[in-house]
Short mmCIF file of N, CA, C and O in Angstrom, two decimals:
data_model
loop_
_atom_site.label_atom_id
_atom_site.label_comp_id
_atom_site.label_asym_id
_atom_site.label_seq_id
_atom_site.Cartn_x
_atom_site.Cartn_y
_atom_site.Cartn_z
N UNK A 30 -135.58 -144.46 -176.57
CA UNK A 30 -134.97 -145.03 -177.77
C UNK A 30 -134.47 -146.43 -177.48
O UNK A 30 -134.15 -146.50 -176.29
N UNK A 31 -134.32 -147.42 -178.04
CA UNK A 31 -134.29 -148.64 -178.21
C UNK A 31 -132.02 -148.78 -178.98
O UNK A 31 -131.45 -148.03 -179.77
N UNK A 32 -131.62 -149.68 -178.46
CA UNK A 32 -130.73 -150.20 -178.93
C UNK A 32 -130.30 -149.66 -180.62
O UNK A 32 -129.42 -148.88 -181.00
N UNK A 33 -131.37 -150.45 -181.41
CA UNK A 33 -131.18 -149.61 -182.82
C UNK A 33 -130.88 -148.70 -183.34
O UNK A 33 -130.18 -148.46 -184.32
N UNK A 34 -131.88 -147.69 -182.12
CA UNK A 34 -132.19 -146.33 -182.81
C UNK A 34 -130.93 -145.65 -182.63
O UNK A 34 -130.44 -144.88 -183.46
N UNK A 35 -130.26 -146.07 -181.16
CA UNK A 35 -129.12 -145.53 -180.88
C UNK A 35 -127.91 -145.97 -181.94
O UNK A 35 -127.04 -145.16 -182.27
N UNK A 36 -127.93 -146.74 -182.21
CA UNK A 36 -126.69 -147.59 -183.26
C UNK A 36 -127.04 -146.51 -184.61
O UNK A 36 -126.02 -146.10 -185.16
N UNK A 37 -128.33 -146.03 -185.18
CA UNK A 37 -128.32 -145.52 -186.01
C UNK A 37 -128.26 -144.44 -186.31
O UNK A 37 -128.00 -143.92 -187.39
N UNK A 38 -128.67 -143.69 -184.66
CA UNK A 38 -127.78 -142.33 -184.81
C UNK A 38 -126.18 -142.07 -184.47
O UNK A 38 -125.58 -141.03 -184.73
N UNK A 39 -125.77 -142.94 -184.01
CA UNK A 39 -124.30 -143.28 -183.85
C UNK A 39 -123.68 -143.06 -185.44
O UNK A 39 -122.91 -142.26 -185.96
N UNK A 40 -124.45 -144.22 -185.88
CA UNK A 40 -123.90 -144.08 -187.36
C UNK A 40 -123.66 -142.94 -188.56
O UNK A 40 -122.64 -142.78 -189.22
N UNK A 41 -124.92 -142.19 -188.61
CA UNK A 41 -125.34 -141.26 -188.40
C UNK A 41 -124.26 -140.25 -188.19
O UNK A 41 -123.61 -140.38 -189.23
N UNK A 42 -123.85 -139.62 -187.71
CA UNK A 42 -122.76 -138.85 -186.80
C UNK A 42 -121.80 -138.95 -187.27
O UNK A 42 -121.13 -138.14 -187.92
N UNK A 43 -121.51 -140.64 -186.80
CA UNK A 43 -119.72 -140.73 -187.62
C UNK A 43 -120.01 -140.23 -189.57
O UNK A 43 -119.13 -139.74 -190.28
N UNK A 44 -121.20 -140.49 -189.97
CA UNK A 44 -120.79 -140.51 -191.47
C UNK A 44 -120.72 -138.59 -192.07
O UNK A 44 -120.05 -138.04 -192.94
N UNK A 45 -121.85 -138.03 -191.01
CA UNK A 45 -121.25 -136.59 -191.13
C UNK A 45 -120.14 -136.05 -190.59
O UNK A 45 -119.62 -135.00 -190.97
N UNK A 46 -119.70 -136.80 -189.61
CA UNK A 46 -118.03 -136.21 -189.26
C UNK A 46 -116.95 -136.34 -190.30
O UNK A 46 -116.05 -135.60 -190.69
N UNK A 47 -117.42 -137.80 -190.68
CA UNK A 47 -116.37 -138.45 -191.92
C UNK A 47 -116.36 -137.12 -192.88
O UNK A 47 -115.45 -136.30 -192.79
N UNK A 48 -117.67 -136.93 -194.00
CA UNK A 48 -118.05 -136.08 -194.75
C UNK A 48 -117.41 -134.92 -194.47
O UNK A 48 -116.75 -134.53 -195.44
N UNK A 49 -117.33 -133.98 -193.18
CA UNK A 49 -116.93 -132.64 -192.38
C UNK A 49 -115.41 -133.26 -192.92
O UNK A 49 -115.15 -132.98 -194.09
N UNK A 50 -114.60 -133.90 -192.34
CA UNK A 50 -113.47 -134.51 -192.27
C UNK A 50 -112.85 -134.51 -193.82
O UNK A 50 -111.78 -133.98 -194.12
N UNK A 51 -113.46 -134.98 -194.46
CA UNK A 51 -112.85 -135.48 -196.05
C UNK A 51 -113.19 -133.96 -196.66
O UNK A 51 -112.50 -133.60 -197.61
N UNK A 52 -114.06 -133.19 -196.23
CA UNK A 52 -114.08 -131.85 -197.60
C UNK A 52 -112.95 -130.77 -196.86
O UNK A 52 -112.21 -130.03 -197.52
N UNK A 53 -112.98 -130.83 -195.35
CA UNK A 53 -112.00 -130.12 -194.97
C UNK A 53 -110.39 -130.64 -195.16
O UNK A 53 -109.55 -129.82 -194.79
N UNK A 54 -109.93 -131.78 -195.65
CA UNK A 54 -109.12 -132.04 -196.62
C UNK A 54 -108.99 -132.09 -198.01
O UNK A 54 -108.11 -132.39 -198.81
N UNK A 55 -109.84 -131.81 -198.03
CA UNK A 55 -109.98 -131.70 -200.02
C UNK A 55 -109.21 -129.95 -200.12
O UNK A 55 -108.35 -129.45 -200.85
N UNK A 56 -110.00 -129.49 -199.08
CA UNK A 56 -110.00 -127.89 -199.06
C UNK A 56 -108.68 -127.40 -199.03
O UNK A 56 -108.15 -126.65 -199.85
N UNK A 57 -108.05 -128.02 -197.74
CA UNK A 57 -106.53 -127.60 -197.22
C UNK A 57 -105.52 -128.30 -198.37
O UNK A 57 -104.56 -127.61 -198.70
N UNK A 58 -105.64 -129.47 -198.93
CA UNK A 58 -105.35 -129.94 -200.02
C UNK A 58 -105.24 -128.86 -201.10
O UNK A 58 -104.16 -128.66 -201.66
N UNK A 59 -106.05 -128.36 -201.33
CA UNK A 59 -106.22 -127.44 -202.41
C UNK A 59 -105.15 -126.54 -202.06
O UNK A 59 -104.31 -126.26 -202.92
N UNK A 60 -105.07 -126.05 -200.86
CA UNK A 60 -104.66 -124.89 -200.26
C UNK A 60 -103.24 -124.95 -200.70
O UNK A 60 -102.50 -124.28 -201.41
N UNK A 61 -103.15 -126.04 -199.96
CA UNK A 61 -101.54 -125.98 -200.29
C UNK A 61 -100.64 -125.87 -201.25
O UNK A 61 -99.47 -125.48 -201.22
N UNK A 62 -101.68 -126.47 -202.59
CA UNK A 62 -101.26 -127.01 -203.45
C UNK A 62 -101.15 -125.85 -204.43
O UNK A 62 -100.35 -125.80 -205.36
N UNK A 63 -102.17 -124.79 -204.10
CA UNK A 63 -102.21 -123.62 -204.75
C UNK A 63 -100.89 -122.81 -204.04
O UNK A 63 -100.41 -121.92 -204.73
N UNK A 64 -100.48 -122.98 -203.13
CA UNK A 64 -99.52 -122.29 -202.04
C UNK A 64 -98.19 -122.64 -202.65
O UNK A 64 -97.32 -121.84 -203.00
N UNK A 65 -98.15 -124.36 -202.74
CA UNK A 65 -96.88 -124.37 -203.95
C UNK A 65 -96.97 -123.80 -205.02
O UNK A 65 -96.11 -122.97 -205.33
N UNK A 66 -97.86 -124.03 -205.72
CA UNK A 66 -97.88 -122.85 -207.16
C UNK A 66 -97.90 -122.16 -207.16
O UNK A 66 -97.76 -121.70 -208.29
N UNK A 67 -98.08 -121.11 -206.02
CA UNK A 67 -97.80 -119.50 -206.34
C UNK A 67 -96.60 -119.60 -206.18
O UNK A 67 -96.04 -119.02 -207.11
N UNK A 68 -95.61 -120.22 -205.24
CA UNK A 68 -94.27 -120.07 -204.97
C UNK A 68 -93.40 -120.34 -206.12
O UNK A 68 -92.42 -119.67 -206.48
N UNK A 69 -93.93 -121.52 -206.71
CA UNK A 69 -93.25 -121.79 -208.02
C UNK A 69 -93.20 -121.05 -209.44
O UNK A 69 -92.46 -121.19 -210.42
N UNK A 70 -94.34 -120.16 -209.13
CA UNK A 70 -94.37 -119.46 -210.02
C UNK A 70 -94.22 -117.84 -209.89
O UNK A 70 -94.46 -116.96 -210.72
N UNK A 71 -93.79 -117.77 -208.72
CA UNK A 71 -92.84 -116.41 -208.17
C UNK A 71 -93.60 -115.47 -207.08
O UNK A 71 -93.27 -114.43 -206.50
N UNK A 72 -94.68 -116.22 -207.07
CA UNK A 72 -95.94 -115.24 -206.15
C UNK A 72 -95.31 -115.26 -204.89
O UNK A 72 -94.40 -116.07 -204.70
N UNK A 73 -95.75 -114.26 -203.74
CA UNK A 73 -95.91 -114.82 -202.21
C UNK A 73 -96.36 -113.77 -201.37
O UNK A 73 -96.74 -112.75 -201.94
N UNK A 74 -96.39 -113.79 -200.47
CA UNK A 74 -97.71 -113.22 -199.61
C UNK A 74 -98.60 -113.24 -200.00
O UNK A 74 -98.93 -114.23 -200.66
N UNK A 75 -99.80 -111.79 -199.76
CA UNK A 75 -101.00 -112.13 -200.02
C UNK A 75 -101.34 -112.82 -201.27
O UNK A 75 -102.14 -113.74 -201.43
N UNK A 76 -100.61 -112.23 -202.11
CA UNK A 76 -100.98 -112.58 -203.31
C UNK A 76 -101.10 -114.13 -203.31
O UNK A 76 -102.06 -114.88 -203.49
N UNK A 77 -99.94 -114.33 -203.08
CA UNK A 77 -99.75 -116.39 -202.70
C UNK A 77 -101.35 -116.78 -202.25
O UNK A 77 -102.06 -117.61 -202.80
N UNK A 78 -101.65 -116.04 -201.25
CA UNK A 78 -102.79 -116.45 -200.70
C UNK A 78 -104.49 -116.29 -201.49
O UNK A 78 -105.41 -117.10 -201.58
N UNK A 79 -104.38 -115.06 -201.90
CA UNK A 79 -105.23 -114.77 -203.44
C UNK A 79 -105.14 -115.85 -204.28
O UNK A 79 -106.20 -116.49 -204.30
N UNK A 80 -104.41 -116.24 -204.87
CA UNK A 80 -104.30 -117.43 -205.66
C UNK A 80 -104.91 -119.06 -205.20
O UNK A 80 -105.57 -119.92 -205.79
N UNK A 81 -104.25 -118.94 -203.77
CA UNK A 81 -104.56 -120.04 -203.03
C UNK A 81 -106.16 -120.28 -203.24
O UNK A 81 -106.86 -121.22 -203.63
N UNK A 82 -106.34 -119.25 -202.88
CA UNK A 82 -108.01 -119.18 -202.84
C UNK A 82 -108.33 -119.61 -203.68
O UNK A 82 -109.00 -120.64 -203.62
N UNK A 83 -107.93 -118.88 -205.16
CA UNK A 83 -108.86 -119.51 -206.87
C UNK A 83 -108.44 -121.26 -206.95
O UNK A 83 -108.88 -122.00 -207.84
N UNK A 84 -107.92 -121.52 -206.33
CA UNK A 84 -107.60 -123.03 -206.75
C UNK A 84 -108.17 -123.58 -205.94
O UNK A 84 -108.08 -124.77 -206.24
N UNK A 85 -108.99 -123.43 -204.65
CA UNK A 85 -109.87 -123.59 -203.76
C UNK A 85 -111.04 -123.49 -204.56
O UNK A 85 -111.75 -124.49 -204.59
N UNK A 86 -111.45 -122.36 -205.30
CA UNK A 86 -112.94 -122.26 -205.49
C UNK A 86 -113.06 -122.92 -207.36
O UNK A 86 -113.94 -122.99 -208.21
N UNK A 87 -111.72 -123.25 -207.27
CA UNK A 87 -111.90 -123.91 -208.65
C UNK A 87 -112.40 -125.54 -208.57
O UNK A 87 -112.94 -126.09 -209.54
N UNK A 88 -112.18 -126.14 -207.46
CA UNK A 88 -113.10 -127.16 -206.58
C UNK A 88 -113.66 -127.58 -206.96
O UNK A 88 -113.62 -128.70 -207.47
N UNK A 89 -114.75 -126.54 -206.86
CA UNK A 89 -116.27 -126.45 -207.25
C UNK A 89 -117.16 -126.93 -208.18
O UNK A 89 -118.25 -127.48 -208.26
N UNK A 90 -115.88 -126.32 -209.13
CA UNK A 90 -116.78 -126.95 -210.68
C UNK A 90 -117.22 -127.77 -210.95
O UNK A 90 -118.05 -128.04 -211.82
N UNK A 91 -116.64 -128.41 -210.10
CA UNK A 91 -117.13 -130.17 -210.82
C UNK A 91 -116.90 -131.31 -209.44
O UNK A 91 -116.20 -131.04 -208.46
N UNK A 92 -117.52 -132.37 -209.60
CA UNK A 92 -116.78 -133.78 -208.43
C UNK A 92 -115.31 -134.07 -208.76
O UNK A 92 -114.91 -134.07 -209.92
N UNK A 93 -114.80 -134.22 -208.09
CA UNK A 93 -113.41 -134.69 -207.73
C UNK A 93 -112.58 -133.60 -207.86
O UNK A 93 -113.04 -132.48 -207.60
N UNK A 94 -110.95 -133.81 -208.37
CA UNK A 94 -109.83 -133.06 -208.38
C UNK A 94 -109.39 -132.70 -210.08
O UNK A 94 -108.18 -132.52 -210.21
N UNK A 95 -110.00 -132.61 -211.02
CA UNK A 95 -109.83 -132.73 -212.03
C UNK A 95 -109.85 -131.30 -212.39
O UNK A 95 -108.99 -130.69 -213.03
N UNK A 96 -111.08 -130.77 -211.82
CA UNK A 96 -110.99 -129.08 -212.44
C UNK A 96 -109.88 -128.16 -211.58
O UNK A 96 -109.62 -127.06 -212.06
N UNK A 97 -109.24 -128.54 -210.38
CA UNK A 97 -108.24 -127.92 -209.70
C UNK A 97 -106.94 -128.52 -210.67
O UNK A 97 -106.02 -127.74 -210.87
N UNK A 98 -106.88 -129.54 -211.11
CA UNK A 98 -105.56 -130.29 -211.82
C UNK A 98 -105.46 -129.44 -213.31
O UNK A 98 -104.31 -129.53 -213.74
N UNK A 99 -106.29 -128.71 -214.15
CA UNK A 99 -106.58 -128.30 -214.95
C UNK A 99 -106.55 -126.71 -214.78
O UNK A 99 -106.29 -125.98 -215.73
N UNK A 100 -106.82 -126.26 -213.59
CA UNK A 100 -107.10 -124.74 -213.33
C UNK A 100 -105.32 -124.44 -213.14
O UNK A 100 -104.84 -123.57 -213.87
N UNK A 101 -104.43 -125.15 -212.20
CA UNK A 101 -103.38 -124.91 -212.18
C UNK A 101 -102.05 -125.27 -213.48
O UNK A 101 -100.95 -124.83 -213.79
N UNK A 102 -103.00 -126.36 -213.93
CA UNK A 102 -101.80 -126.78 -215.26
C UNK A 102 -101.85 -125.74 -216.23
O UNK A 102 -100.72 -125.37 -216.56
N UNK A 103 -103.17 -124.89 -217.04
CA UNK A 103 -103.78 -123.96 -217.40
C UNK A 103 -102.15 -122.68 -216.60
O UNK A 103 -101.05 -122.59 -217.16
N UNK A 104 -102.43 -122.15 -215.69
CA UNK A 104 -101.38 -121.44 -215.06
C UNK A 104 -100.24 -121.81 -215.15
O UNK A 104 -99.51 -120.87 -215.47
N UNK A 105 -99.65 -122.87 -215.00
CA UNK A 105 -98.72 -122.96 -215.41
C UNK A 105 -97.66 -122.94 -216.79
O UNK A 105 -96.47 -123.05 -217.07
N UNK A 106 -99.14 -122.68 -217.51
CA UNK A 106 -98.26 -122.48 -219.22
C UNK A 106 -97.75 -123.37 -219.37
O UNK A 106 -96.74 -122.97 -219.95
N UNK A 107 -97.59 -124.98 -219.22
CA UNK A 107 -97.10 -125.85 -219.72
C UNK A 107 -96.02 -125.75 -219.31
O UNK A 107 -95.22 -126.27 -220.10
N UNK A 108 -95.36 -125.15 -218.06
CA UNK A 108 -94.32 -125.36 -217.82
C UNK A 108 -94.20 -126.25 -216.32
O UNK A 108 -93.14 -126.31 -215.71
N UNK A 109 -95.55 -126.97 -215.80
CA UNK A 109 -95.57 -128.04 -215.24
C UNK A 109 -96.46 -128.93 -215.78
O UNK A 109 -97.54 -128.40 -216.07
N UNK A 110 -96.37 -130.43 -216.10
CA UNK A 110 -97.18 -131.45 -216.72
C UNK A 110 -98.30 -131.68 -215.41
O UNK A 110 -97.94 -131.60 -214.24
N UNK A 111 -99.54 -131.95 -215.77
CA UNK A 111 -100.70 -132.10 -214.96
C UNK A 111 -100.17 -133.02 -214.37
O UNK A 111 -100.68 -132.91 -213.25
N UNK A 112 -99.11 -134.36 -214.31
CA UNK A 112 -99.29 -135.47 -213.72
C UNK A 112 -98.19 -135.01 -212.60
O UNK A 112 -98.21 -135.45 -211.45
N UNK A 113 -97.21 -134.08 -213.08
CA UNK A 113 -96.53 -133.48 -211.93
C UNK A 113 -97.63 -132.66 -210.81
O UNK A 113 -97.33 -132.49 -209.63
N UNK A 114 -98.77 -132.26 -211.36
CA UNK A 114 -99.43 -131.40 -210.47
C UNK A 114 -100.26 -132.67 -209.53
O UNK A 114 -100.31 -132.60 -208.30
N UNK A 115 -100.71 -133.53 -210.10
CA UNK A 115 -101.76 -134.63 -209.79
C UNK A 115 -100.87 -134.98 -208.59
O UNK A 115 -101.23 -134.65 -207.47
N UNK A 116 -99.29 -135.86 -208.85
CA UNK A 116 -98.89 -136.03 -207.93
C UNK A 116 -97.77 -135.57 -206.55
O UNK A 116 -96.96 -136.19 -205.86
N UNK A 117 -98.47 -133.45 -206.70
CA UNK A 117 -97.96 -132.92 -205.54
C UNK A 117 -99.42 -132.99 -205.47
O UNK A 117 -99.46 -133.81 -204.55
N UNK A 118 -100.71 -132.75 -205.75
CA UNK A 118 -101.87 -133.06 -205.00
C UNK A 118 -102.14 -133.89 -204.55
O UNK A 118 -103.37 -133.88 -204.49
N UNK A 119 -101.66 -134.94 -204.02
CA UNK A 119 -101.18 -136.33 -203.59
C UNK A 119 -100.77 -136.21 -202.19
O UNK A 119 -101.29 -136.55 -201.13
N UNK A 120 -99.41 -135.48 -202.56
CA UNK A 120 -98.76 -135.05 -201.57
C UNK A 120 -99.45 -134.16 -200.65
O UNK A 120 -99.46 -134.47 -199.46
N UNK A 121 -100.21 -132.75 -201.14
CA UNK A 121 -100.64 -132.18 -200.53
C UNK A 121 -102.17 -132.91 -199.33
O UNK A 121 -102.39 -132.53 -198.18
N UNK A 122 -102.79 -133.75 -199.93
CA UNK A 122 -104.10 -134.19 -199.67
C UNK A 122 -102.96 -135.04 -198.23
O UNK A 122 -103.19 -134.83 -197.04
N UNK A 123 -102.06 -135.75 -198.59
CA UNK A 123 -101.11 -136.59 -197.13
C UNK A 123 -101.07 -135.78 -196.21
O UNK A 123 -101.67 -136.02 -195.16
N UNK A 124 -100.43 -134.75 -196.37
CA UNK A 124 -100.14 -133.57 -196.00
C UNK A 124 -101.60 -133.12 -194.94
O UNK A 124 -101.71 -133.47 -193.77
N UNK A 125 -102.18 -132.63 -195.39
CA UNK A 125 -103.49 -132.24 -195.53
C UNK A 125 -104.05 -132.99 -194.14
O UNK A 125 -104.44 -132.43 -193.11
N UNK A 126 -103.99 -134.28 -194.38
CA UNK A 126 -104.89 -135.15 -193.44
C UNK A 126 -103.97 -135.15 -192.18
O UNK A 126 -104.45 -135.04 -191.05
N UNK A 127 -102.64 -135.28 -192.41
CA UNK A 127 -101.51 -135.24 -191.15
C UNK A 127 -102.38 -134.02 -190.52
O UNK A 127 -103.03 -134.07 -189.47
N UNK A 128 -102.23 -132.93 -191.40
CA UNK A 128 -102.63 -131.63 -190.39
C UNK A 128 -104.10 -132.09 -189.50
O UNK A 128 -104.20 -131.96 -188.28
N UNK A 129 -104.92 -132.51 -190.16
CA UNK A 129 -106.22 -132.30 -189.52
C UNK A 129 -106.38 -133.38 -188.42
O UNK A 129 -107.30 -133.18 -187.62
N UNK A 130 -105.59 -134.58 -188.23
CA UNK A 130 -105.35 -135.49 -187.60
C UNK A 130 -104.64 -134.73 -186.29
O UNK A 130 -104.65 -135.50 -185.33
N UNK A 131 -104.07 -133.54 -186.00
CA UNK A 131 -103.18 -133.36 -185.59
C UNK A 131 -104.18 -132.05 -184.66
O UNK A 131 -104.04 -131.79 -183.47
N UNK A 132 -105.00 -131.51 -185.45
CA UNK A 132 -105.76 -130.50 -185.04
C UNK A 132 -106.61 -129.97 -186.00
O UNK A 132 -106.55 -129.10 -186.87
N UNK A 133 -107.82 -131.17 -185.36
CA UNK A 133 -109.00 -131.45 -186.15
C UNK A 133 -109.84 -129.64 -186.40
O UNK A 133 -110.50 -129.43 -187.41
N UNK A 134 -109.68 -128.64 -185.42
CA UNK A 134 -110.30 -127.73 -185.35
C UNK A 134 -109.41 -126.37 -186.30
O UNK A 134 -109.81 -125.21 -186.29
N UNK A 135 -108.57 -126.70 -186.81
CA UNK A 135 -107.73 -125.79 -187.50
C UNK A 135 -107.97 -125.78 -188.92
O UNK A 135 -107.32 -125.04 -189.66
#
């Protein structure tokens, strides 16, 4: 392999680590964020964690954070405003990256 080839699988690498990196914060992001809302809304243990999950696989639906901002405001009965939820998912995603920064394999 030649200079290039190496630079371009270098590149390569870092942009799927990045990718690995950013959905496994989207994820734990979620996690948490569903983890405050069960608490806030009286859940905890498994159940906390049951929940956690649907706000995880509510993700899915769509690109970005919009159908998780909607799946939990929805639950909340209007008794939290989406922009309160938007910005503990904020918090959580900070959160989120501290952890994985900290112990990338967790």
């Amino acid at each position: 392999m030649n200079t290039f080839d190496d630079r371009e699988t270098a590149f390569e690498a870092k942009f799927a680590h990045d990718e690995e990196m950013t959905f496994k914060a989207e994820a734990r992001a979620n996690k948490l964020l569903g983890l405050w809302a069960a608490e806030k809304m009286g859940i905890s243990g498994d159940e906390a964690e049951a929940y956690a999950k649907t706000v995880i696989v509510a993700d899915f639906e769509e690109a970005g954070d919009e159908d998780v901002i909607r799946k939990v405001t929805a639950d909340f009965e209007g008794k939290v405003t989406s922009d309160e939820i938007r910005a503990k998912r904020k918090e959580c995603l900070i959160a989120a990256k501290g952890q994985l920064a900290e112990d990338p394999d967790a």
